[in-house]
Short mmCIF file of C-alpha atoms and ligand atoms in Angstrom, two decimals:
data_model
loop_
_atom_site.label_atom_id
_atom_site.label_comp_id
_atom_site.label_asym_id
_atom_site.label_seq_id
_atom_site.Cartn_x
_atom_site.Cartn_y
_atom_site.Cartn_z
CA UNK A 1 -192.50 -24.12 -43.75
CA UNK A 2 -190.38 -24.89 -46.83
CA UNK A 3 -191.78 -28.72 -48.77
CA UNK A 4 -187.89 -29.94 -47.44
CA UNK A 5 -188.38 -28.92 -43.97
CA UNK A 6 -192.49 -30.90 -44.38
CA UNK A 7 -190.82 -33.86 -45.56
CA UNK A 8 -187.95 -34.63 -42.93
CA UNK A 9 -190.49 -34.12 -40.48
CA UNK A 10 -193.45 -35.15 -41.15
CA UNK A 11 -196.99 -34.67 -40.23
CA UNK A 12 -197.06 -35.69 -36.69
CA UNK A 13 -194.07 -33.58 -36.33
CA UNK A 14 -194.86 -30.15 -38.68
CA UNK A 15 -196.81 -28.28 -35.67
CA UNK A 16 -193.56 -29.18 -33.73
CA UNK A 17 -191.52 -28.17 -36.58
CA UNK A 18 -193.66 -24.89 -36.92
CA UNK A 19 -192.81 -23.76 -33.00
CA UNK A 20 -189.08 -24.71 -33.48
CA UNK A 21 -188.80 -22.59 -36.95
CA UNK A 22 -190.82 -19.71 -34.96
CA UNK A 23 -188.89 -20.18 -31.31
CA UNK A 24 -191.23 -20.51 -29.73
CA UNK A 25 -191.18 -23.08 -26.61
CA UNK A 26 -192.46 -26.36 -26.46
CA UNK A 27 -194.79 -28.00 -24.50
CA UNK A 28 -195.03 -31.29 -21.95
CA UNK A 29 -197.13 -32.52 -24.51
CA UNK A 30 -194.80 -31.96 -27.47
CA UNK A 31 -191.67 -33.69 -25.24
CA UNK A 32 -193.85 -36.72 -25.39
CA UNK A 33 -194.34 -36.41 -28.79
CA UNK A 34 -190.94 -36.24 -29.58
CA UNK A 35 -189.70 -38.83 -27.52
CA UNK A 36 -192.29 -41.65 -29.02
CA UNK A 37 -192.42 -40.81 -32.66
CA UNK A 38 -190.41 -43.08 -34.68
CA UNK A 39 -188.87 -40.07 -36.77
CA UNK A 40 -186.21 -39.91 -35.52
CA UNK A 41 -184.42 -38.21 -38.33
CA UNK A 42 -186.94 -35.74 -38.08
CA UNK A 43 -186.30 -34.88 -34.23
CA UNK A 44 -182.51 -34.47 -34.96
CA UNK A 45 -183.57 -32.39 -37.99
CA UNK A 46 -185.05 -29.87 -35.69
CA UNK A 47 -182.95 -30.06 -33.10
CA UNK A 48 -179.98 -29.39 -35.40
CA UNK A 49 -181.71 -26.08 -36.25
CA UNK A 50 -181.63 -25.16 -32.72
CA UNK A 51 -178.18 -26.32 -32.44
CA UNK A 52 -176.69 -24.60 -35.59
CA UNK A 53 -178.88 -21.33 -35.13
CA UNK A 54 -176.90 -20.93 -31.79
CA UNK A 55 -173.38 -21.77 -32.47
CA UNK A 56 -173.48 -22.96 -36.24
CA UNK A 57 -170.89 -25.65 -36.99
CA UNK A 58 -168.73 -24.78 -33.48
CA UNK A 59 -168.21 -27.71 -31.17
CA UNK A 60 -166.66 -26.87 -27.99
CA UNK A 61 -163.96 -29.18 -26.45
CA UNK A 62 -162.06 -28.59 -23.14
CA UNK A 63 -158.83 -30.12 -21.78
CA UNK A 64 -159.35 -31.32 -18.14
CA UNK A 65 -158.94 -33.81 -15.72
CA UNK A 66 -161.38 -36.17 -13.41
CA UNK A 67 -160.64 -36.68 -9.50
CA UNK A 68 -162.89 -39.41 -7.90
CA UNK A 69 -161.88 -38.79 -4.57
CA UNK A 70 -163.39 -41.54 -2.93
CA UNK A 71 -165.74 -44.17 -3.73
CA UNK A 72 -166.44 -44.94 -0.10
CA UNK A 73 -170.55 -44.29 -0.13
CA UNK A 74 -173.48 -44.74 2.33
CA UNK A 75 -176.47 -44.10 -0.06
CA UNK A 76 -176.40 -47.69 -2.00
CA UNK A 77 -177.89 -45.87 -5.15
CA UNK A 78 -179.04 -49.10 -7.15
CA UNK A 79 -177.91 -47.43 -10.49
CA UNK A 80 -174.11 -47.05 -9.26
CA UNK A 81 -171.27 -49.49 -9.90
CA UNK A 82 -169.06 -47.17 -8.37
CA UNK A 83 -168.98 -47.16 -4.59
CA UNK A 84 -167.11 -49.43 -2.91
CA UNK A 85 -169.19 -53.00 -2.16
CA UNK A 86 -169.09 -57.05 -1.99
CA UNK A 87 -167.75 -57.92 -5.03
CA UNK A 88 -167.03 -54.51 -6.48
CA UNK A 89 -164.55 -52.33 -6.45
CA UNK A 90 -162.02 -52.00 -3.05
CA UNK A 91 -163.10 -49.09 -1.13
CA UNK A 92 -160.79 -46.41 -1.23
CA UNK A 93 -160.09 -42.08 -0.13
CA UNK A 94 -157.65 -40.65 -1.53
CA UNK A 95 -155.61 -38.29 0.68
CA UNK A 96 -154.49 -34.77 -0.31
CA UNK A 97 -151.01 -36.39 -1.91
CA UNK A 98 -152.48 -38.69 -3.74
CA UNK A 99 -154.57 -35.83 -5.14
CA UNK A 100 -151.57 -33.97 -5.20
CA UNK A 101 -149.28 -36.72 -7.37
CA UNK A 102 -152.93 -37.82 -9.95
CA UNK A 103 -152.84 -34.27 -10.51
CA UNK A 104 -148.78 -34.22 -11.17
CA UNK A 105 -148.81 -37.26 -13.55
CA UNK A 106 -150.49 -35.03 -16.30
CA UNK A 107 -148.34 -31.78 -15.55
CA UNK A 108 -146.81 -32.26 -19.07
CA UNK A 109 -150.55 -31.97 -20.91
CA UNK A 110 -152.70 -28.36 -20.44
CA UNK A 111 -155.52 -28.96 -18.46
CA UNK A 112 -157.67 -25.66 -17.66
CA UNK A 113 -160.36 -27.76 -15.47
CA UNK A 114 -160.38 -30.56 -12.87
CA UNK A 115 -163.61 -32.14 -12.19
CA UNK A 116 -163.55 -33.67 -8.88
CA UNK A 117 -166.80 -35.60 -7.33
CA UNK A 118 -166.83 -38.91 -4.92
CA UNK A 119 -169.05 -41.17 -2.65
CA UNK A 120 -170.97 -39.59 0.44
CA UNK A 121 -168.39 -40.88 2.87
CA UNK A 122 -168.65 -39.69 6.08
CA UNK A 123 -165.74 -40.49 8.03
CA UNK A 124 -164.48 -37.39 5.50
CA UNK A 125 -164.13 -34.33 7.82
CA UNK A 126 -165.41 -30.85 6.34
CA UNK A 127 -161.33 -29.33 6.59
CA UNK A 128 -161.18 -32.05 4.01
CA UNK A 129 -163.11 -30.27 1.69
CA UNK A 130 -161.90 -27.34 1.63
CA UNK A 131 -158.07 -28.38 1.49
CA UNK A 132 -159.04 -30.95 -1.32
CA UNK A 133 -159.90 -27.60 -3.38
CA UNK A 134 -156.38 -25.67 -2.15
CA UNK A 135 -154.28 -28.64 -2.98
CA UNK A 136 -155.48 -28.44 -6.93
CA UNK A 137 -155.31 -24.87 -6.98
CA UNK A 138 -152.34 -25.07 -5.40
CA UNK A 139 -150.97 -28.36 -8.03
CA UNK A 140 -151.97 -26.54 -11.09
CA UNK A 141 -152.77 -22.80 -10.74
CA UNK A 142 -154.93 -21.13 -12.48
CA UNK A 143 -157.47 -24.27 -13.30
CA UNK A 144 -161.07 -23.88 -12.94
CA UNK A 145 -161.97 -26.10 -9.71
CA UNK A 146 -165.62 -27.91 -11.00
CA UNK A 147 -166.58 -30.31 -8.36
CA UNK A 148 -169.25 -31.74 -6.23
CA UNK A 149 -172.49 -32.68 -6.69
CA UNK A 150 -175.76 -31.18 -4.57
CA UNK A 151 -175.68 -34.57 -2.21
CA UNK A 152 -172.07 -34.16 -1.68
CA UNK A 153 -172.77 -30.10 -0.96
CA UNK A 154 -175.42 -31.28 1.46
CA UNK A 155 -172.97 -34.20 3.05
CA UNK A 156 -170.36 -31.76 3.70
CA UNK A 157 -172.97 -28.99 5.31
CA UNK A 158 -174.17 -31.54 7.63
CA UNK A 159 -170.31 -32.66 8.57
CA UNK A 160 -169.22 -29.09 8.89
CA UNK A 161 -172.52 -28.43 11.05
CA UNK A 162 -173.31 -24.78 8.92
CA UNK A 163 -175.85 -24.30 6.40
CA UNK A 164 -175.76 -24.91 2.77
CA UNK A 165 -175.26 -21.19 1.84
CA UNK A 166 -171.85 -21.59 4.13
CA UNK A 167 -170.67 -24.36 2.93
CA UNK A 168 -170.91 -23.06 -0.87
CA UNK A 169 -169.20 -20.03 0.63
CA UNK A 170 -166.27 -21.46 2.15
CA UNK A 171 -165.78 -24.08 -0.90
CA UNK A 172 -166.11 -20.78 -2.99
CA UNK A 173 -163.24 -19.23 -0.70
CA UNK A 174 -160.94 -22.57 -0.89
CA UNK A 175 -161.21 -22.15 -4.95
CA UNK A 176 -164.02 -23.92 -5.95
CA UNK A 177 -165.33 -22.25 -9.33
CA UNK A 178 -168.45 -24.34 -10.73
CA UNK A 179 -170.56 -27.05 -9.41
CA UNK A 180 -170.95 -29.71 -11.53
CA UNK A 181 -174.17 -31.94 -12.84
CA UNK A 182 -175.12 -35.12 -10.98
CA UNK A 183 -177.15 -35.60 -7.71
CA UNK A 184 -180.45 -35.87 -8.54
CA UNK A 185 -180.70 -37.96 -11.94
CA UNK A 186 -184.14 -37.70 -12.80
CA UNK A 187 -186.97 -35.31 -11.04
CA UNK A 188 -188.87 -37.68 -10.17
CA UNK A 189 -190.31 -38.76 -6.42
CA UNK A 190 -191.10 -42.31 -7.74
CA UNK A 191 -187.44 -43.05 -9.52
CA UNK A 192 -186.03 -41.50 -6.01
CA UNK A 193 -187.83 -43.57 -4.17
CA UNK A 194 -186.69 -46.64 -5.96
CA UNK A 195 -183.47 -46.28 -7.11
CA UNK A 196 -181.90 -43.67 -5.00
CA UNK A 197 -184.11 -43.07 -1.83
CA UNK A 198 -181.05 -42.40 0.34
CA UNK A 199 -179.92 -39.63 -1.62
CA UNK A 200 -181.63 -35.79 -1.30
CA UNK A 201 -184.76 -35.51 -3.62
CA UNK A 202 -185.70 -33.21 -5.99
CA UNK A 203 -186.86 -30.14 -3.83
CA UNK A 204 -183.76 -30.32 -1.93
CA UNK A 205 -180.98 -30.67 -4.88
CA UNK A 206 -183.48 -27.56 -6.26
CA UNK A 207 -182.25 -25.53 -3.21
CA UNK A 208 -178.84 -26.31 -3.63
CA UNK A 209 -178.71 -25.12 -7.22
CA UNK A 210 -180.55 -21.68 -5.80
CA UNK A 211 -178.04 -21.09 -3.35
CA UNK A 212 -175.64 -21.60 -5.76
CA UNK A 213 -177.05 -19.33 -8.20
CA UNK A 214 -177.11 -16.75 -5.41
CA UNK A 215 -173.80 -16.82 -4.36
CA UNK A 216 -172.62 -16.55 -8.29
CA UNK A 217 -171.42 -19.96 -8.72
CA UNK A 218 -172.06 -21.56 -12.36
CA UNK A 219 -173.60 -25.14 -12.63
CA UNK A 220 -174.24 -27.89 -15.05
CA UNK A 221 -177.57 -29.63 -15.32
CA UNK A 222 -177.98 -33.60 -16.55
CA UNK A 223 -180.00 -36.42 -16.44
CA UNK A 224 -179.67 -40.09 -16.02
CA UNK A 225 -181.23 -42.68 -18.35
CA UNK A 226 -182.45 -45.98 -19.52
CA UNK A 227 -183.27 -47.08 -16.56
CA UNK A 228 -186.25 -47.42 -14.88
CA UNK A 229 -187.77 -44.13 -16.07
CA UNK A 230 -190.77 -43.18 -18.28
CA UNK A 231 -191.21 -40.60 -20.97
CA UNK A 232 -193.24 -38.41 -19.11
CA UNK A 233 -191.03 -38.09 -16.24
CA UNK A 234 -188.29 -37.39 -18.76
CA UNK A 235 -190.02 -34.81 -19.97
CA UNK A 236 -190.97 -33.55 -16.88
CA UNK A 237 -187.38 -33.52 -15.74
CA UNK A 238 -186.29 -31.21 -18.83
CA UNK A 239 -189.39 -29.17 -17.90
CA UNK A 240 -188.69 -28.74 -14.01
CA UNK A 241 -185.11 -27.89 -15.52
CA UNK A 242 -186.12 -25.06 -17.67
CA UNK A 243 -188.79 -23.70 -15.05
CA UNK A 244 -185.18 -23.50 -12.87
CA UNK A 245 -183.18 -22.56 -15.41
CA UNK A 246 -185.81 -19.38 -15.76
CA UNK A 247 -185.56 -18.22 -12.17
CA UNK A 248 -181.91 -18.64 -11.53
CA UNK A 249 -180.03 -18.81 -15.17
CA UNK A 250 -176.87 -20.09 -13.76
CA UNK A 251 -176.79 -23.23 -15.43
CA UNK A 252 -173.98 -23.46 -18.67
CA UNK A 253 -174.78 -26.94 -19.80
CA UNK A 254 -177.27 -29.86 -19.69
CA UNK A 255 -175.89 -33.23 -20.44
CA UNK A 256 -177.87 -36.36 -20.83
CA UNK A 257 -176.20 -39.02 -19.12
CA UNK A 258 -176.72 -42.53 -20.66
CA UNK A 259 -176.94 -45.65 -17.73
CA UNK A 260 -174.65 -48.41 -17.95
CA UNK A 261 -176.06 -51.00 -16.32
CA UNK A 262 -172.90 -53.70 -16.08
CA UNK A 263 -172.31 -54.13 -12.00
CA UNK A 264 -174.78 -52.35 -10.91
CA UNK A 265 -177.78 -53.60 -9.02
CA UNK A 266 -179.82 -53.18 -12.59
CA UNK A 267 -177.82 -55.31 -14.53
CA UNK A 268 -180.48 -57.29 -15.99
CA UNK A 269 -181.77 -54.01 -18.46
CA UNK A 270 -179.88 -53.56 -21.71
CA UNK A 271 -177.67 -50.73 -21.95
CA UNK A 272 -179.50 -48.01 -24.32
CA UNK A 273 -179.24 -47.67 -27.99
CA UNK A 274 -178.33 -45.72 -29.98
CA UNK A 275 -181.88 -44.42 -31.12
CA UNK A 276 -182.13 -43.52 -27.01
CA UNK A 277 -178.98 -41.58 -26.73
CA UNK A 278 -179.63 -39.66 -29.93
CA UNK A 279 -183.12 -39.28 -28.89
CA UNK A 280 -182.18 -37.86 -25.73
CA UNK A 281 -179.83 -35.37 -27.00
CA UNK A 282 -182.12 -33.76 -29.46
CA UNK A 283 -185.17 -33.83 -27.38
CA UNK A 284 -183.25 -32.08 -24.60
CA UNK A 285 -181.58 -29.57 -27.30
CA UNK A 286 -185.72 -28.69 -28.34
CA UNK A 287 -187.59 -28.60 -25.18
CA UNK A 288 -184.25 -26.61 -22.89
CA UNK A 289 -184.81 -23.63 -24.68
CA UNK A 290 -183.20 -21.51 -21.86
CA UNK A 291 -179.74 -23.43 -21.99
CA UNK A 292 -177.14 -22.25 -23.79
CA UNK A 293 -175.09 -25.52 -24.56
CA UNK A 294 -176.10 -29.30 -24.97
CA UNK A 295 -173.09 -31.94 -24.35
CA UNK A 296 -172.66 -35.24 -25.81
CA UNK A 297 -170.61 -37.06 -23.32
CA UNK A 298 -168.07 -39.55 -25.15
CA UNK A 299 -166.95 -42.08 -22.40
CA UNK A 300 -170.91 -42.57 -21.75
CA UNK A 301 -172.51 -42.45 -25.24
CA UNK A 302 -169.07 -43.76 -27.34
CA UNK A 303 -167.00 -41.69 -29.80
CA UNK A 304 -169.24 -43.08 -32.61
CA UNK A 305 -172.45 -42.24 -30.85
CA UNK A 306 -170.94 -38.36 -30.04
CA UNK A 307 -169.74 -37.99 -33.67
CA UNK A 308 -173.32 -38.67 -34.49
CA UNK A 309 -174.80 -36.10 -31.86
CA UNK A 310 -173.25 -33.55 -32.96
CA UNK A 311 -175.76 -33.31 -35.83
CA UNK A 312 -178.41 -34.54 -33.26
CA UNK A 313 -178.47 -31.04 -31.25
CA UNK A 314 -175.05 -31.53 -28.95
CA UNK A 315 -172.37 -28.47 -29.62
CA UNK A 316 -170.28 -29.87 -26.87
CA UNK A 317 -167.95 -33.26 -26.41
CA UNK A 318 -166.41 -32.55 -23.37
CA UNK A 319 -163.14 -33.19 -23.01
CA UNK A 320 -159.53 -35.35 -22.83
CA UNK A 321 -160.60 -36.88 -19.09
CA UNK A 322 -157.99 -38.73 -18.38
CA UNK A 323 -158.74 -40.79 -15.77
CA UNK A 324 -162.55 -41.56 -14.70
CA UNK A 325 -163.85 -44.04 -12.44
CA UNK A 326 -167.56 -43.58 -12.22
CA UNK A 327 -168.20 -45.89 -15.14
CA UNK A 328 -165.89 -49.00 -15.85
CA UNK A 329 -165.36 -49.85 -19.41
CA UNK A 330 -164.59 -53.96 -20.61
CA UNK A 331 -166.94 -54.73 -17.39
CA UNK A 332 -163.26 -54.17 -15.62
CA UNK A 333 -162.84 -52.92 -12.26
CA UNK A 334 -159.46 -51.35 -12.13
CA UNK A 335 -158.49 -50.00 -15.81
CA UNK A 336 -159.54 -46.67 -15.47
CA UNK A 337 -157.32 -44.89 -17.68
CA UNK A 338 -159.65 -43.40 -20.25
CA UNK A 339 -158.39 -40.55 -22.35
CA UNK A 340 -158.66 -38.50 -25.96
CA UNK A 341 -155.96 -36.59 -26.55
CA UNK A 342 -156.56 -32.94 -27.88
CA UNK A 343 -155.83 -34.38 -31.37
CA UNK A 344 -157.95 -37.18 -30.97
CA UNK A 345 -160.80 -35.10 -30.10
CA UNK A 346 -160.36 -32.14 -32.95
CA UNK A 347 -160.11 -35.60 -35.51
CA UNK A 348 -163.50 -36.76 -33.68
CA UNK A 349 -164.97 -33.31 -34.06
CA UNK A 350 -163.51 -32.66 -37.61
CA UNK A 351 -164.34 -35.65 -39.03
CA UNK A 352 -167.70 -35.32 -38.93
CA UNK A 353 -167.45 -31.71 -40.26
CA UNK A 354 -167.83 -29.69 -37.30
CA UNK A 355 -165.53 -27.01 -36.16
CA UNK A 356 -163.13 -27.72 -32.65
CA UNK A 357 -163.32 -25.31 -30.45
CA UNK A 358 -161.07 -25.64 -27.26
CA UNK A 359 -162.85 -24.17 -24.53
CA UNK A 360 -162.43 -23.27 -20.87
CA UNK A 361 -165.20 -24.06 -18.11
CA UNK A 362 -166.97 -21.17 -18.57
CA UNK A 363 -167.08 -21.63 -22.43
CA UNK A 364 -164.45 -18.64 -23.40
CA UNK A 365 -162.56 -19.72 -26.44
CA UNK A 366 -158.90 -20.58 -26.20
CA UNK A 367 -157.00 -20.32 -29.36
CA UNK A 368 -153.58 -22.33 -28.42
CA UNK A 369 -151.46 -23.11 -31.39
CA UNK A 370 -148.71 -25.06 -29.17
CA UNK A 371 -147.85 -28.54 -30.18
CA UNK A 372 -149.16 -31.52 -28.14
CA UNK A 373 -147.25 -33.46 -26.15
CA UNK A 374 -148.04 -37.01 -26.41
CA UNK A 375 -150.02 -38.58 -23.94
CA UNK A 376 -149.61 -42.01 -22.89
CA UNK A 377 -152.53 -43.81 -21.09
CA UNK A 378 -151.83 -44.75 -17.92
CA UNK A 379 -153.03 -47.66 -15.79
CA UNK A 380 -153.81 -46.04 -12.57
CA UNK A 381 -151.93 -47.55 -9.59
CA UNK A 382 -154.30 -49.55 -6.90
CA UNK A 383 -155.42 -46.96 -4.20
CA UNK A 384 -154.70 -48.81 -0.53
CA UNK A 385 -157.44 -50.54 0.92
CA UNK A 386 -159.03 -48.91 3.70
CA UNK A 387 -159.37 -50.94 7.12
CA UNK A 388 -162.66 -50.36 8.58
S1 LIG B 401 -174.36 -42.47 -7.27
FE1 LIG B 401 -173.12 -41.27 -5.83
S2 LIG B 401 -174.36 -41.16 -3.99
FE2 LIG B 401 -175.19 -42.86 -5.19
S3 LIG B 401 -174.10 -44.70 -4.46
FE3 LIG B 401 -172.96 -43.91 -6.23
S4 LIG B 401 -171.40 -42.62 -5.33
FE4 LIG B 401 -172.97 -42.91 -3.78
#
C-alpha cells in the first residue's frame, strides 16, 4: 500500500484498505468497522476506488418519469407519510386516464422510463394491473415500464388469485420490463416487526426477487435508513443482499434510501446527516461487491449531498422525475412537482467533475445531441377524493 493510500486511511482502516486494493470481499465484521469509524474521508477514499475502477469518472443519468398510482394503503407502515390518513394527504387512485393525461403532460420532454409504484389498496382489481402497464406502453411507446415493489407483486397475486410466478408473467406480458427497489427496507425481523409488520418480511420479498430473476426480469435493490435501525442489521442487510445478488445476479442497482421523518409516525428522530448519507453510500459501494452500480438518489439525499456522493462511491443520480409523491418536500402535502431538467442534471454531474452519461433502464448509453425543450414545473392538479 502506497504512504498516500496509509495516510487517508488510517490504521484502523489499512487491513480494510488492503482487501479493497486486492478485491477481495469484505466481511460482516469489516461493514461494522466501516460504518463506526470516524474516518470518514477514509471510507469514501476506498470506496471511490471501487467506484472509479468500475466506471472511472462516468455518472449515469436517465430521463424518466414517476407514477404513484394510488396512495390508498392498508399496511400503516410507521415510516410512510405517503398513504392516505387523518391529517395527511386525501386518499386518492388514479384511473387509467389520469395515467393516461400525467403521462401526456411531459410528451414534449424524452423520457425512456416510467417508474410507477403505489399503496397496497385492495379495492384495485388485478385487470387493473395489467392495463395500468398497456396504457403507458401504449402513451409513450417504446419506454421501459419499471414498476412495483415485491408487496405490491404479492397484493396483486393474492387479488388475481394465481401465484407469484403468474402474476410476474402476465405483468411481463402487459409490458412490464424491471421491478423496481422498495418493499422490504431493511432485512431485518425486528425493524419488520416494528415498523412495517403488515407488510411481507424478508424471506418472502427474497422469493419475489427469485421468481423474478427466473422469469428474466431485472431488479433494483435499496435500503431504508435513519430510522430505527442498527449497524449490524445494516450490514447484515448489504450482506443478505450480496448472498442474493450471488445466486440470482439480476439486480442492476442498489440505492440507499435516506428516511425523512416529517409526517410520518417517527417524526420525533432527526432526519440524517450528511456524514449518514455519505456513509451509507460508500459502505454499500465496499461491502456490494457483486453490484454493478451504486445510486445516489437526489430528491432523498439533496443535490448538494449527491454532488458529494459521487466521489463517495455512487456512479448513478438517477434521473429528471418529474413528479414524485412518496416524499413531500417544505413539509407540504400537495406540491409535488419535483424535477431536474437534463441540463440541470449534466451541470450537477459536471460540476463536480464527473462525466454525464444519459442512460436507459438497463444502463445502455444514449448519446442524444437534440436540444432540450424547456421544462416548466408543474403543480400537479388535486386527484378527486375517493368516497369510501
Ligand atoms: S410504505 Fe408502501 S406499503 Fe407501507 S404504508 Fe406506505 S405505501 Fe403502504
Amino acid at each position: 500500500m502506497s504512504l498516500a493510500v496509509s495516510r487517508v486511511v488510517g490504521p484502523e482502516l489499512e487491513p480494510i484498505a488492503e482487501k479493497v486494493l486486492a478485491g477481495e470481499r469484505l466481511s460482516f465484521e469489516d461493514g461494522l468497522t466501516l460504518y463506526r469509524t470516524h474516518n470518514l474521508t477514509g471510507v469514501g477514499y476506498l470506496a471511490n476506488i471501487v467506484r472509479e475502477r468500475l466506471h472511472g469518472a462516468k455518472t449515469y443519468y436517465v430521463r424518466n418519469q414517476h407514477i404513484n398510482y394510488t396512495n390508498i394503503c392498508n399496511k400503516f407502515c410507521k415510516f410512510c407519510s405517503f398513504y392516505a390518513k387523518r391529517g395527511g394527504p386525501a386518499p386518492y387512485e388514479m384511473s387509467l386516464d389520469e395515467v393516461r393525461q400525467r403521462l401526456s403532460w411531459h410528451s414534449d420532454v424524452r423520457i425512456t422510463e416510467v417508474h410507477m409504484v403505489g399503496g397496497i389498496n385492495p379495492r384495485l382489481p388485478y385487470q387493473y394491473y395489467m392495463d395500468l402497464v398497456r396504457a403507458v406502453k401504449e402513451t409513450r411507446p417504446g419506454v421501459h415500464v419499471k414498476a412495483f415493489t415485491a408487496v405490491e407483486i404479492v397484493e396483486i397475486a393474492r387479488v388475481g388469485g394465481v401465484t407469484i410466478d403468474q402474476a410476474l408473467a402476465d405483468l411481463i406480458e402487459a409490458g412490464l420490463d424491471s421491478l423496481p427497489g422498495g418493499g422490504i427496507e431493511v432485512l431485518s425481523d425486528r425493524v419488520h416487526h416494528e415498523l412495517f409488520g403488515k407488510k411481507l418480511n424478508g424471506e418472502e420479498w427474497k422469493d419475489v426477487a427469485r421468481a423474478a430473476a427466473k422469469l428474466g426480469l431485472k431488479q433494483y435493490a435499496t435500503m431504508l435508513y435513519g430510522h430505527i435501525e442498527t449497524d449490524e442489521e445494516r450490514v447484515d442487510h448489504l450482506v443478505q443482499l450480496r448472498e442474493l445478488q450471488d445466486e440470482t445476479k439480476h439486480f442492476l442497482t442498489f440505492t440507499p434510501l435516506c428516511f425523512h421523518p416529517e409526517k410520518t409516525e417517527l417524526e420525533h428522530l432527526a432526519l440524517p446527516t450528511a456524514d449518514t448519507d455519505l456513509r451509507n453510500i460508500a459502505v454499500s459501494r465496499l461491502m456490494l461487491d457483486n453490484f454493478e452500480h451504486v445510486k445516489s438518489f437526489w430528491i432523498m439525499n439533496s443535490v448538494p449531498v449527491t454532488q458529494m456522493a459521487l466521489w463517495y462511491g455512487a456512479d448513478d443520480a438517477d434521473g429528471t422525475v418529474h413528479e414524485y409523491e412518496i416524499t413531500y418536500k417544505d413539509g407540504e402535502f400537495g406540491n409535488k412537482s419535483q424535477v431536474l431538467t437534463r441540463a440541470n442534471m449534466i451541470r450537477m454531474i459536471e460540476e463536480v467533475g464527473r462525466v454525464a452519461i444519459e442512460r436507459d433502464s438497463l444502463y445502455n448509453e444514449i448519446v442524444d445531441n437534440e436540444p432540450e425543450k424547456p421544462v416548466t414545473a408543474r403543480r400537479l392538479e388535486p386527484v378527486p377524493m375517493i368516497k369510501s
